Amino acid sequence: MNKLFKINKKTAFVVYIIIDTFLVGMGMGVPFFCILLGFPVGWYIAERLTLSGNNSKNIISDILKYSIYTSLFTFMWMVVIWGQVSMMLLDPGADFANFGIPMILYDPKISFVGWIILMVFISPFLQLLTTIFASNVTLWRISKKMDEGNG
């Protein structure tokens, strides 16, 4: 298990890119699985940074930085997938009702706009939040283990 934390940062990010791309495909453009991926990624980031021996200020800023990188990659996928579809808004004859998205609002066009905002902006932000949350829980557990070991 310790070998997992000693791999190169670039190699770890390439592995993340492959897994995230696979999960985007598994969700057929809906990044639900990518949001859930934030939990193990947050754990990995926190464990890796604490093993490197950084001080707590550097660890927290690095967690935020790496979490933003991971969610930006998902954001880029969502822009690629849903960016072209959003051009339907410029087409006056577009059939939003039969596009296949859930009608979450009363009007099909407004539902379409809400869906695009949800997919492109809110979902990567939720992934960012899950990654940061999992990292902080991991840091809390590590500090609790250290306190029990010293006490």
Tab-separated table of N, CA and C in Angstrom:
chain	number	residue	atom	x	y	z
A	1	MET	N	0.821	-1.194	0.000
A	1	MET	CA	0.000	0.000	0.000
A	1	MET	C	0.867	1.261	0.000
A	2	ASN	N	2.008	1.180	0.654
A	2	ASN	CA	2.891	2.331	0.723
A	2	ASN	C	3.451	2.702	-0.643
A	3	LYS	N	3.570	1.721	-1.550
A	3	LYS	CA	4.052	1.999	-2.903
A	3	LYS	C	3.084	2.892	-3.659
A	4	LEU	N	1.819	2.792	-3.325
A	4	LEU	CA	0.802	3.596	-3.980
A	4	LEU	C	1.036	5.091	-3.747
A	5	PHE	N	1.542	5.428	-2.593
A	5	PHE	CA	1.753	6.832	-2.253
A	5	PHE	C	3.109	7.362	-2.709
A	6	LYS	N	3.950	6.491	-3.212
A	6	LYS	CA	5.281	6.920	-3.629
A	6	LYS	C	5.408	7.089	-5.142
A	7	ILE	N	4.315	6.864	-5.880
A	7	ILE	CA	4.415	7.050	-7.324
A	7	ILE	C	4.514	8.532	-7.644
A	8	ASN	N	5.038	8.813	-8.799
A	8	ASN	CA	5.248	10.179	-9.263
A	8	ASN	C	3.903	10.923	-9.326
A	9	LYS	N	3.912	12.236	-9.049
A	9	LYS	CA	2.685	13.027	-9.091
A	9	LYS	C	2.071	13.011	-10.486
A	10	LYS	N	2.921	13.110	-11.497
A	10	LYS	CA	2.406	13.114	-12.868
A	10	LYS	C	1.770	11.781	-13.212
A	11	THR	N	2.379	10.697	-12.774
A	11	THR	CA	1.815	9.373	-13.021
A	11	THR	C	0.475	9.231	-12.307
A	12	ALA	N	0.402	9.720	-11.078
A	12	ALA	CA	-0.859	9.650	-10.326
A	12	ALA	C	-1.941	10.457	-11.033
A	13	PHE	N	-1.587	11.619	-11.574
A	13	PHE	CA	-2.591	12.433	-12.264
A	13	PHE	C	-3.021	11.781	-13.580
A	14	VAL	N	-2.094	11.125	-14.272
A	14	VAL	CA	-2.459	10.409	-15.503
A	14	VAL	C	-3.423	9.264	-15.173
A	15	VAL	N	-3.158	8.555	-14.092
A	15	VAL	CA	-4.072	7.490	-13.663
A	15	VAL	C	-5.440	8.090	-13.341
A	16	TYR	N	-5.444	9.241	-12.662
A	16	TYR	CA	-6.711	9.911	-12.365
A	16	TYR	C	-7.439	10.282	-13.655
A	17	ILE	N	-6.721	10.821	-14.627
A	17	ILE	CA	-7.333	11.219	-15.904
A	17	ILE	C	-7.994	10.024	-16.582
A	18	ILE	N	-7.311	8.892	-16.575
A	18	ILE	CA	-7.866	7.687	-17.201
A	18	ILE	C	-9.128	7.230	-16.466
A	19	ILE	N	-9.069	7.194	-15.145
A	19	ILE	CA	-10.226	6.757	-14.359
A	19	ILE	C	-11.392	7.740	-14.525
A	20	ASP	N	-11.105	9.038	-14.478
A	20	ASP	CA	-12.158	10.039	-14.609
A	20	ASP	C	-12.805	9.973	-15.987
A	21	THR	N	-12.002	9.784	-17.016
A	21	THR	CA	-12.537	9.661	-18.371
A	21	THR	C	-13.435	8.432	-18.490
A	22	PHE	N	-13.001	7.336	-17.902
A	22	PHE	CA	-13.807	6.121	-17.898
A	22	PHE	C	-15.138	6.342	-17.177
A	23	LEU	N	-15.086	7.051	-16.046
A	23	LEU	CA	-16.305	7.291	-15.268
A	23	LEU	C	-17.249	8.276	-15.964
A	24	VAL	N	-16.696	9.248	-16.692
A	24	VAL	CA	-17.546	10.144	-17.487
A	24	VAL	C	-18.279	9.326	-18.550
A	25	GLY	N	-17.577	8.408	-19.177
A	25	GLY	CA	-18.197	7.546	-20.178
A	25	GLY	C	-19.220	6.611	-19.562
A	26	MET	N	-18.908	6.081	-18.385
A	26	MET	CA	-19.850	5.194	-17.708
A	26	MET	C	-21.146	5.918	-17.363
A	27	GLY	N	-21.023	7.176	-17.007
A	27	GLY	CA	-22.206	7.967	-16.678
A	27	GLY	C	-22.867	8.569	-17.901
A	28	MET	N	-22.346	8.277	-19.083
A	28	MET	CA	-22.877	8.789	-20.354
A	28	MET	C	-23.005	10.309	-20.336
A	29	GLY	N	-21.968	10.976	-19.852
A	29	GLY	CA	-21.945	12.428	-19.828
A	29	GLY	C	-22.478	13.046	-18.554
A	30	VAL	N	-23.043	12.235	-17.693
A	30	VAL	CA	-23.516	12.724	-16.392
A	30	VAL	C	-22.454	12.333	-15.366
A	31	PRO	N	-21.794	13.297	-14.742
A	31	PRO	CA	-20.626	12.988	-13.911
A	31	PRO	C	-20.937	12.521	-12.492
A	32	PHE	N	-21.978	11.725	-12.340
A	32	PHE	CA	-22.317	11.221	-11.010
A	32	PHE	C	-21.180	10.388	-10.429
A	33	PHE	N	-20.611	9.496	-11.227
A	33	PHE	CA	-19.524	8.647	-10.750
A	33	PHE	C	-18.253	9.465	-10.499
A	34	CYS	N	-18.087	10.551	-11.244
A	34	CYS	CA	-16.933	11.431	-11.016
A	34	CYS	C	-17.059	12.150	-9.676
A	35	ILE	N	-18.284	12.510	-9.328
A	35	ILE	CA	-18.509	13.130	-8.017
A	35	ILE	C	-18.142	12.140	-6.919
A	36	LEU	N	-18.576	10.890	-7.082
A	36	LEU	CA	-18.236	9.862	-6.090
A	36	LEU	C	-16.738	9.566	-6.068
A	37	LEU	N	-16.075	9.737	-7.202
A	37	LEU	CA	-14.627	9.540	-7.260
A	37	LEU	C	-13.897	10.535	-6.360
A	38	GLY	N	-14.540	11.646	-6.069
A	38	GLY	CA	-13.935	12.635	-5.185
A	38	GLY	C	-13.592	12.086	-3.810
A	39	PHE	N	-14.350	11.102	-3.325
A	39	PHE	CA	-14.070	10.545	-1.998
A	39	PHE	C	-12.741	9.793	-1.954
A	40	PRO	N	-12.490	8.807	-2.832
A	40	PRO	CA	-11.180	8.152	-2.770
A	40	PRO	C	-10.030	9.065	-3.182
A	41	VAL	N	-10.290	10.006	-4.077
A	41	VAL	CA	-9.227	10.935	-4.482
A	41	VAL	C	-8.854	11.836	-3.309
A	42	GLY	N	-9.845	12.310	-2.567
A	42	GLY	CA	-9.556	13.130	-1.392
A	42	GLY	C	-8.770	12.366	-0.356
A	43	TRP	N	-9.139	11.110	-0.144
A	43	TRP	CA	-8.383	10.266	0.792
A	43	TRP	C	-6.942	10.118	0.317
A	44	TYR	N	-6.767	9.839	-0.963
A	44	TYR	CA	-5.420	9.634	-1.510
A	44	TYR	C	-4.575	10.902	-1.370
A	45	ILE	N	-5.153	12.035	-1.695
A	45	ILE	CA	-4.405	13.300	-1.616
A	45	ILE	C	-3.947	13.554	-0.181
A	46	ALA	N	-4.844	13.396	0.780
A	46	ALA	CA	-4.491	13.667	2.180
A	46	ALA	C	-3.442	12.687	2.694
A	47	GLU	N	-3.620	11.405	2.389
A	47	GLU	CA	-2.638	10.402	2.828
A	47	GLU	C	-1.267	10.676	2.213
A	48	ARG	N	-1.244	10.978	0.948
A	48	ARG	CA	0.025	11.220	0.259
A	48	ARG	C	0.731	12.454	0.820
A	49	LEU	N	-0.022	13.507	1.065
A	49	LEU	CA	0.590	14.734	1.567
A	49	LEU	C	1.076	14.584	3.005
A	50	THR	N	0.369	13.834	3.836
A	50	THR	CA	0.822	13.664	5.214
A	50	THR	C	2.049	12.762	5.281
A	51	LEU	N	2.160	11.807	4.373
A	51	LEU	CA	3.343	10.951	4.348
A	51	LEU	C	4.583	11.695	3.858
A	52	SER	N	4.364	12.769	3.085
A	52	SER	CA	5.506	13.530	2.578
A	52	SER	C	6.116	14.419	3.659
A	53	GLY	N	5.420	14.616	4.776
A	53	GLY	CA	5.974	15.363	5.902
A	53	GLY	C	5.834	16.866	5.787
A	54	ASN	N	4.919	17.368	4.968
A	54	ASN	CA	4.690	18.814	4.879
A	54	ASN	C	4.042	19.323	6.160
A	55	ASN	N	4.176	20.631	6.400
A	55	ASN	CA	3.470	21.189	7.550
A	55	ASN	C	2.004	21.391	7.192
A	56	SER	N	1.191	21.658	8.193
A	56	SER	CA	-0.263	21.656	7.994
A	56	SER	C	-0.736	22.759	7.046
A	57	LYS	N	-0.087	23.913	7.036
A	57	LYS	CA	-0.494	24.982	6.118
A	57	LYS	C	-0.280	24.546	4.669
A	58	ASN	N	0.856	23.913	4.414
A	58	ASN	CA	1.122	23.446	3.053
A	58	ASN	C	0.172	22.320	2.657
A	59	ILE	N	-0.148	21.456	3.589
A	59	ILE	CA	-1.038	20.335	3.284
A	59	ILE	C	-2.412	20.850	2.885
A	60	ILE	N	-2.952	21.783	3.629
A	60	ILE	CA	-4.299	22.277	3.337
A	60	ILE	C	-4.317	23.038	2.014
A	61	SER	N	-3.312	23.845	1.751
A	61	SER	CA	-3.289	24.555	0.473
A	61	SER	C	-3.062	23.593	-0.693
A	62	ASP	N	-2.261	22.546	-0.488
A	62	ASP	CA	-2.059	21.550	-1.541
A	62	ASP	C	-3.330	20.738	-1.791
A	63	ILE	N	-4.065	20.435	-0.739
A	63	ILE	CA	-5.339	19.726	-0.911
A	63	ILE	C	-6.276	20.548	-1.783
A	64	LEU	N	-6.381	21.823	-1.491
A	64	LEU	CA	-7.239	22.684	-2.296
A	64	LEU	C	-6.748	22.746	-3.738
A	65	LYS	N	-5.451	22.888	-3.919
A	65	LYS	CA	-4.890	22.985	-5.267
A	65	LYS	C	-5.144	21.710	-6.070
A	66	TYR	N	-4.862	20.556	-5.502
A	66	TYR	CA	-5.050	19.298	-6.225
A	66	TYR	C	-6.528	18.990	-6.444
A	67	SER	N	-7.368	19.375	-5.496
A	67	SER	CA	-8.808	19.173	-5.664
A	67	SER	C	-9.339	20.021	-6.817
A	68	ILE	N	-8.826	21.231	-6.938
A	68	ILE	CA	-9.234	22.094	-8.050
A	68	ILE	C	-8.767	21.498	-9.374
A	69	TYR	N	-7.554	20.962	-9.414
A	69	TYR	CA	-7.063	20.334	-10.651
A	69	TYR	C	-7.972	19.187	-11.085
A	70	THR	N	-8.345	18.350	-10.135
A	70	THR	CA	-9.171	17.195	-10.505
A	70	THR	C	-10.552	17.632	-10.982
A	71	SER	N	-11.148	18.608	-10.305
A	71	SER	CA	-12.478	19.044	-10.739
A	71	SER	C	-12.405	19.848	-12.034
A	72	LEU	N	-11.296	20.523	-12.291
A	72	LEU	CA	-11.139	21.222	-13.569
A	72	LEU	C	-11.081	20.243	-14.733
A	73	PHE	N	-10.479	19.083	-14.517
A	73	PHE	CA	-10.446	18.085	-15.586
A	73	PHE	C	-11.853	17.597	-15.900
A	74	THR	N	-12.652	17.344	-14.870
A	74	THR	CA	-14.040	16.948	-15.093
A	74	THR	C	-14.824	18.087	-15.753
A	75	PHE	N	-14.557	19.317	-15.327
A	75	PHE	CA	-15.199	20.476	-15.946
A	75	PHE	C	-14.892	20.538	-17.440
A	76	MET	N	-13.635	20.272	-17.800
A	76	MET	CA	-13.275	20.293	-19.223
A	76	MET	C	-14.045	19.228	-20.002
A	77	TRP	N	-14.199	18.031	-19.417
A	77	TRP	CA	-14.981	16.992	-20.077
A	77	TRP	C	-16.427	17.440	-20.255
A	78	MET	N	-16.979	18.069	-19.244
A	78	MET	CA	-18.372	18.507	-19.333
A	78	MET	C	-18.545	19.603	-20.382
A	79	VAL	N	-17.567	20.483	-20.508
A	79	VAL	CA	-17.633	21.508	-21.550
A	79	VAL	C	-17.562	20.855	-22.932
A	80	VAL	N	-16.709	19.855	-23.083
A	80	VAL	CA	-16.602	19.162	-24.364
A	80	VAL	C	-17.919	18.449	-24.697
A	81	ILE	N	-18.485	17.768	-23.724
A	81	ILE	CA	-19.697	16.983	-23.968
A	81	ILE	C	-20.931	17.868	-24.130
A	82	TRP	N	-21.130	18.781	-23.201
A	82	TRP	CA	-22.373	19.546	-23.180
A	82	TRP	C	-22.265	20.905	-23.846
A	83	GLY	N	-21.059	21.348	-24.172
A	83	GLY	CA	-20.893	22.652	-24.825
A	83	GLY	C	-21.528	22.705	-26.191
A	84	GLN	N	-21.324	21.665	-26.985
A	84	GLN	CA	-21.916	21.638	-28.326
A	84	GLN	C	-23.427	21.501	-28.258
A	85	VAL	N	-23.910	20.741	-27.280
A	85	VAL	CA	-25.354	20.557	-27.136
A	85	VAL	C	-26.020	21.878	-26.756
A	86	SER	N	-25.314	22.712	-26.010
A	86	SER	CA	-25.912	23.979	-25.582
A	86	SER	C	-26.143	24.929	-26.750
A	87	MET	N	-25.564	24.632	-27.906
A	87	MET	CA	-25.814	25.457	-29.083
A	87	MET	C	-27.257	25.328	-29.572
A	88	MET	N	-27.966	24.337	-29.030
A	88	MET	CA	-29.395	24.216	-29.355
A	88	MET	C	-30.174	25.449	-28.913
A	89	LEU	N	-29.640	26.162	-27.929
A	89	LEU	CA	-30.327	27.360	-27.448
A	89	LEU	C	-30.421	28.429	-28.532
A	90	LEU	N	-29.498	28.393	-29.500
A	90	LEU	CA	-29.506	29.371	-30.584
A	90	LEU	C	-30.434	28.967	-31.724
A	91	ASP	N	-30.903	27.739	-31.699
A	91	ASP	CA	-31.779	27.222	-32.749
A	91	ASP	C	-33.234	27.452	-32.342
A	92	PRO	N	-33.965	28.302	-33.098
A	92	PRO	CA	-35.350	28.572	-32.703
A	92	PRO	C	-36.272	27.357	-32.877
A	93	GLY	N	-35.875	26.401	-33.686
A	93	GLY	CA	-36.721	25.240	-33.902
A	93	GLY	C	-36.305	24.025	-33.099
A	94	ALA	N	-35.453	24.198	-32.108
A	94	ALA	CA	-34.950	23.065	-31.321
A	94	ALA	C	-36.076	22.449	-30.492
A	95	ASP	N	-36.070	21.130	-30.423
A	95	ASP	CA	-37.092	20.396	-29.673
A	95	ASP	C	-36.508	19.983	-28.319
A	96	PHE	N	-36.672	20.853	-27.328
A	96	PHE	CA	-36.118	20.595	-26.005
A	96	PHE	C	-36.910	19.531	-25.252
A	97	ALA	N	-38.195	19.431	-25.540
A	97	ALA	CA	-39.053	18.497	-24.814
A	97	ALA	C	-38.686	17.046	-25.104
A	98	ASN	N	-38.209	16.763	-26.310
A	98	ASN	CA	-37.878	15.392	-26.686
A	98	ASN	C	-36.368	15.145	-26.751
A	99	PHE	N	-35.595	15.979	-26.087
A	99	PHE	CA	-34.137	15.812	-26.104
A	99	PHE	C	-33.684	14.652	-25.231
A	100	GLY	N	-34.417	14.347	-24.190
A	100	GLY	CA	-34.081	13.201	-23.347
A	100	GLY	C	-33.607	13.555	-21.961
A	101	ILE	N	-33.590	14.831	-21.623
A	101	ILE	CA	-33.209	15.214	-20.267
A	101	ILE	C	-34.462	15.270	-19.403
A	102	PRO	N	-34.312	15.130	-18.090
A	102	PRO	CA	-35.491	15.234	-17.225
A	102	PRO	C	-36.026	16.661	-17.211
A	103	MET	N	-37.319	16.768	-17.223
A	103	MET	CA	-37.960	18.090	-17.181
A	103	MET	C	-38.041	18.533	-15.719
A	104	ILE	N	-36.949	19.086	-15.227
A	104	ILE	CA	-36.856	19.455	-13.816
A	104	ILE	C	-37.555	20.774	-13.504
A	105	LEU	N	-37.829	21.543	-14.538
A	105	LEU	CA	-38.553	22.800	-14.369
A	105	LEU	C	-39.798	22.749	-15.260
A	106	TYR	N	-40.627	23.741	-15.211
A	106	TYR	CA	-41.914	23.678	-15.899
A	106	TYR	C	-41.795	23.794	-17.418
A	107	ASP	N	-40.870	24.566	-17.899
A	107	ASP	CA	-40.716	24.801	-19.333
A	107	ASP	C	-39.569	23.948	-19.869
A	108	PRO	N	-39.723	23.307	-21.028
A	108	PRO	CA	-38.642	22.477	-21.569
A	108	PRO	C	-37.346	23.249	-21.826
A	109	LYS	N	-37.443	24.467	-22.306
A	109	LYS	CA	-36.229	25.243	-22.586
A	109	LYS	C	-35.517	25.636	-21.284
A	110	ILE	N	-36.281	26.025	-20.298
A	110	ILE	CA	-35.691	26.379	-19.002
A	110	ILE	C	-35.097	25.129	-18.350
A	111	SER	N	-35.756	23.994	-18.490
A	111	SER	CA	-35.213	22.735	-17.971
A	111	SER	C	-33.900	22.397	-18.659
A	112	PHE	N	-33.822	22.641	-19.953
A	112	PHE	CA	-32.599	22.388	-20.706
A	112	PHE	C	-31.462	23.277	-20.197
A	113	VAL	N	-31.752	24.542	-19.992
A	113	VAL	CA	-30.737	25.471	-19.468
A	113	VAL	C	-30.296	25.031	-18.074
A	114	GLY	N	-31.245	24.642	-17.251
A	114	GLY	CA	-30.912	24.158	-15.907
A	114	GLY	C	-30.056	22.902	-15.949
A	115	TRP	N	-30.363	22.009	-16.880
A	115	TRP	CA	-29.592	20.775	-17.034
A	115	TRP	C	-28.150	21.082	-17.455
A	116	ILE	N	-27.978	21.983	-18.395
A	116	ILE	CA	-26.626	22.356	-18.860
A	116	ILE	C	-25.831	22.974	-17.705
A	117	ILE	N	-26.460	23.853	-16.943
A	117	ILE	CA	-25.781	24.469	-15.792
A	117	ILE	C	-25.418	23.402	-14.765
A	118	LEU	N	-26.337	22.467	-14.530
A	118	LEU	CA	-26.081	21.387	-13.580
A	118	LEU	C	-24.901	20.529	-14.023
A	119	MET	N	-24.869	20.168	-15.282
A	119	MET	CA	-23.814	19.280	-15.786
A	119	MET	C	-22.459	19.982	-15.862
A	120	VAL	N	-22.435	21.196	-16.378
A	120	VAL	CA	-21.161	21.854	-16.663
A	120	VAL	C	-20.563	22.527	-15.435
A	121	PHE	N	-21.371	23.147	-14.613
A	121	PHE	CA	-20.827	23.941	-13.515
A	121	PHE	C	-21.018	23.296	-12.141
A	122	ILE	N	-22.212	22.846	-11.857
A	122	ILE	CA	-22.505	22.376	-10.507
A	122	ILE	C	-21.865	21.016	-10.229
A	123	SER	N	-21.894	20.108	-11.198
A	123	SER	CA	-21.335	18.768	-10.971
A	123	SER	C	-19.823	18.792	-10.685
A	124	PRO	N	-19.004	19.513	-11.470
A	124	PRO	CA	-17.583	19.586	-11.086
A	124	PRO	C	-17.367	20.257	-9.726
A	125	PHE	N	-18.227	21.222	-9.391
A	125	PHE	CA	-18.112	21.852	-8.081
A	125	PHE	C	-18.444	20.853	-6.966
A	126	LEU	N	-19.436	19.996	-7.186
A	126	LEU	CA	-19.742	18.955	-6.208
A	126	LEU	C	-18.582	17.975	-6.072
A	127	GLN	N	-17.916	17.692	-7.179
A	127	GLN	CA	-16.736	16.828	-7.113
A	127	GLN	C	-15.638	17.500	-6.289
A	128	LEU	N	-15.457	18.791	-6.475
A	128	LEU	CA	-14.488	19.547	-5.674
A	128	LEU	C	-14.835	19.442	-4.191
A	129	LEU	N	-16.111	19.592	-3.868
A	129	LEU	CA	-16.532	19.527	-2.466
A	129	LEU	C	-16.315	18.138	-1.876
A	130	THR	N	-16.624	17.078	-2.634
A	130	THR	CA	-16.416	15.726	-2.099
A	130	THR	C	-14.939	15.445	-1.889
A	131	THR	N	-14.096	15.932	-2.788
A	131	THR	CA	-12.656	15.709	-2.638
A	131	THR	C	-12.127	16.433	-1.407
A	132	ILE	N	-12.523	17.673	-1.222
A	132	ILE	CA	-12.065	18.439	-0.056
A	132	ILE	C	-12.615	17.831	1.231
A	133	PHE	N	-13.876	17.413	1.213
A	133	PHE	CA	-14.474	16.798	2.398
A	133	PHE	C	-13.730	15.519	2.779
A	134	ALA	N	-13.488	14.651	1.796
A	134	ALA	CA	-12.799	13.395	2.087
A	134	ALA	C	-11.377	13.657	2.569
A	135	SER	N	-10.717	14.660	2.023
A	135	SER	CA	-9.367	15.004	2.474
A	135	SER	C	-9.373	15.475	3.920
A	136	ASN	N	-10.337	16.304	4.255
A	136	ASN	CA	-10.407	16.811	5.632
A	136	ASN	C	-10.766	15.720	6.626
A	137	VAL	N	-11.645	14.813	6.247
A	137	VAL	CA	-11.968	13.691	7.132
A	137	VAL	C	-10.732	12.819	7.326
A	138	THR	N	-9.985	12.600	6.257
A	138	THR	CA	-8.755	11.806	6.355
A	138	THR	C	-7.737	12.493	7.253
A	139	LEU	N	-7.568	13.804	7.102
A	139	LEU	CA	-6.653	14.541	7.979
A	139	LEU	C	-7.104	14.449	9.433
A	140	TRP	N	-8.400	14.545	9.669
A	140	TRP	CA	-8.935	14.428	11.029
A	140	TRP	C	-8.627	13.054	11.611
A	141	ARG	N	-8.827	11.998	10.819
A	141	ARG	CA	-8.549	10.637	11.309
A	141	ARG	C	-7.060	10.436	11.574
A	142	ILE	N	-6.218	10.984	10.704
A	142	ILE	CA	-4.770	10.854	10.901
A	142	ILE	C	-4.350	11.587	12.170
A	143	SER	N	-4.881	12.792	12.383
A	143	SER	CA	-4.514	13.537	13.596
A	143	SER	C	-5.043	12.844	14.845
A	144	LYS	N	-6.203	12.212	14.742
A	144	LYS	CA	-6.754	11.486	15.886
A	144	LYS	C	-5.878	10.271	16.225
A	145	LYS	N	-5.406	9.567	15.188
A	145	LYS	CA	-4.510	8.427	15.419
A	145	LYS	C	-3.197	8.880	16.033
A	146	MET	N	-2.696	10.033	15.571
A	146	MET	CA	-1.445	10.556	16.127
A	146	MET	C	-1.619	10.968	17.589
A	147	ASP	N	-2.772	11.556	17.915
A	147	ASP	CA	-3.031	11.965	19.296
A	147	ASP	C	-3.177	10.746	20.205
A	148	GLU	N	-3.823	9.699	19.717
A	148	GLU	CA	-3.957	8.486	20.519
A	148	GLU	C	-2.616	7.798	20.708
A	149	GLY	N	-1.767	7.872	19.697
A	149	GLY	CA	-0.438	7.252	19.799
A	149	GLY	C	0.474	8.004	20.748
A	150	ASN	N	0.304	9.328	20.812
A	150	ASN	CA	1.148	10.143	21.689
A	150	ASN	C	0.602	10.211	23.117
A	151	GLY	N	-0.690	9.941	23.271
A	151	GLY	CA	-1.331	10.111	24.579
A	151	GLY	C	-1.270	8.927	25.416
